[in-house]
């Protein structure tokens, strides 16, 4: 199962899903209804989950490239909902679909090297 949002993101998810024979669910992390109904929509396609991989994040360009300490609150506030999503997923209905146990895993960049543009 994959999630995607918007034409570009959903297009990528659908191409990857076709290669893996997986379903795609639309998920806009800023849409409360999408989050509230996520477990039910996943349950329409599968009987259970072994785990969830969270690999979403966003920050405006003005918060990247060494500007983080100069970032406005509005730009920080734009990034926070994406960080909070992991908590919503982990505490929401998806773990209930992990009937035999499971894991919620968050992905990040490789911390063994510097990624200056991402601060």
XYZ file of C-alpha atoms in Angstrom:
119
model
C 0.000 0.000 0.000
C 1.199 3.475 -0.818
C -0.170 6.945 -0.241
C 0.058 9.914 -2.541
C -1.331 13.415 -2.744
C -1.746 15.796 -5.596
C -1.176 15.093 -9.244
C 2.629 14.833 -9.122
C 2.900 12.852 -5.876
C -0.012 10.557 -6.665
C 1.427 9.930 -10.134
C 4.703 8.752 -8.634
C 2.895 6.601 -6.085
C 0.766 5.000 -8.810
C 3.839 4.165 -10.932
C 5.590 2.594 -7.943
C 2.433 0.795 -6.879
C 1.981 -0.702 -10.337
C 5.506 -2.097 -10.190
C 4.836 -3.592 -6.747
C 1.205 -4.618 -7.363
C 0.080 -2.362 -4.510
C -2.917 -0.091 -3.867
C -2.628 3.699 -3.574
C -4.661 5.780 -1.130
C -4.884 9.548 -1.426
C -3.518 11.169 1.734
C -3.248 14.919 2.193
C -1.621 15.320 5.609
C -3.240 18.725 6.033
C -6.728 17.271 5.497
C -8.233 16.140 8.813
C -10.788 13.926 7.060
C -8.003 12.082 5.216
C -6.222 11.431 8.511
C -9.376 10.483 10.403
C -10.438 7.962 7.752
C -6.994 6.573 6.897
C -7.311 3.323 8.861
C -10.762 2.611 7.411
C -9.551 3.323 3.864
C -6.501 1.086 4.347
C -8.812 -1.595 5.758
C -10.757 -1.589 2.488
C -7.687 -3.035 0.758
C -6.005 -5.246 3.371
C -6.995 -7.282 6.415
C -3.982 -6.177 8.442
C -0.609 -4.482 8.392
C 2.850 -5.634 9.406
C 4.059 -2.066 9.743
C 4.014 1.493 8.493
C 6.902 3.464 6.986
C 6.568 7.233 7.375
C 8.696 9.124 4.872
C 7.116 12.525 4.419
C 8.396 15.950 5.232
C 8.253 19.483 3.922
C 9.703 22.866 4.718
C 9.562 26.019 2.602
C 12.707 26.905 0.659
C 13.247 29.876 2.998
C 13.836 27.415 5.872
C 16.536 25.503 3.965
C 20.057 26.165 2.772
C 21.483 27.548 5.991
C 18.577 29.874 6.729
C 16.929 27.902 9.518
C 17.954 30.344 12.264
C 16.481 33.183 10.198
C 13.263 31.366 9.324
C 9.962 33.084 10.080
C 7.398 31.449 12.333
C 5.044 31.132 9.358
C 7.597 28.945 7.547
C 8.283 26.850 10.652
C 4.515 26.467 11.148
C 4.244 25.179 7.573
C 6.757 22.405 8.323
C 5.328 21.309 11.694
C 2.179 19.507 10.456
C 4.370 17.156 8.428
C 6.410 16.316 11.510
C 3.268 15.868 13.596
C 1.858 13.378 11.072
C 4.101 10.607 12.375
C 2.504 11.017 15.804
C -0.966 10.940 14.266
C -0.175 7.781 12.315
C 1.441 6.038 15.290
C -1.402 6.948 17.647
C -4.225 6.652 15.127
C -6.096 3.684 13.763
C -3.265 2.110 11.768
C -1.726 0.246 14.744
C -5.125 -1.408 15.277
C -4.609 -3.047 11.871
C -1.361 -4.612 13.169
C -3.122 -7.592 14.719
C 0.043 -9.679 15.027
C 2.184 -6.748 16.160
C 4.136 -4.426 13.930
C 6.233 -1.320 13.729
C 5.856 2.317 12.769
C 9.143 3.479 11.262
C 10.129 7.032 10.360
C 12.697 7.624 7.630
C 15.241 10.414 7.633
C 18.222 11.418 5.574
C 21.492 9.556 5.963
C 23.056 11.134 9.052
C 26.549 9.860 8.202
C 27.143 12.820 5.895
C 26.234 16.490 5.843
C 23.181 17.688 3.931
C 23.749 21.471 4.144
C 20.682 22.430 2.131
C 18.439 20.679 4.686
C 19.962 22.377 7.764
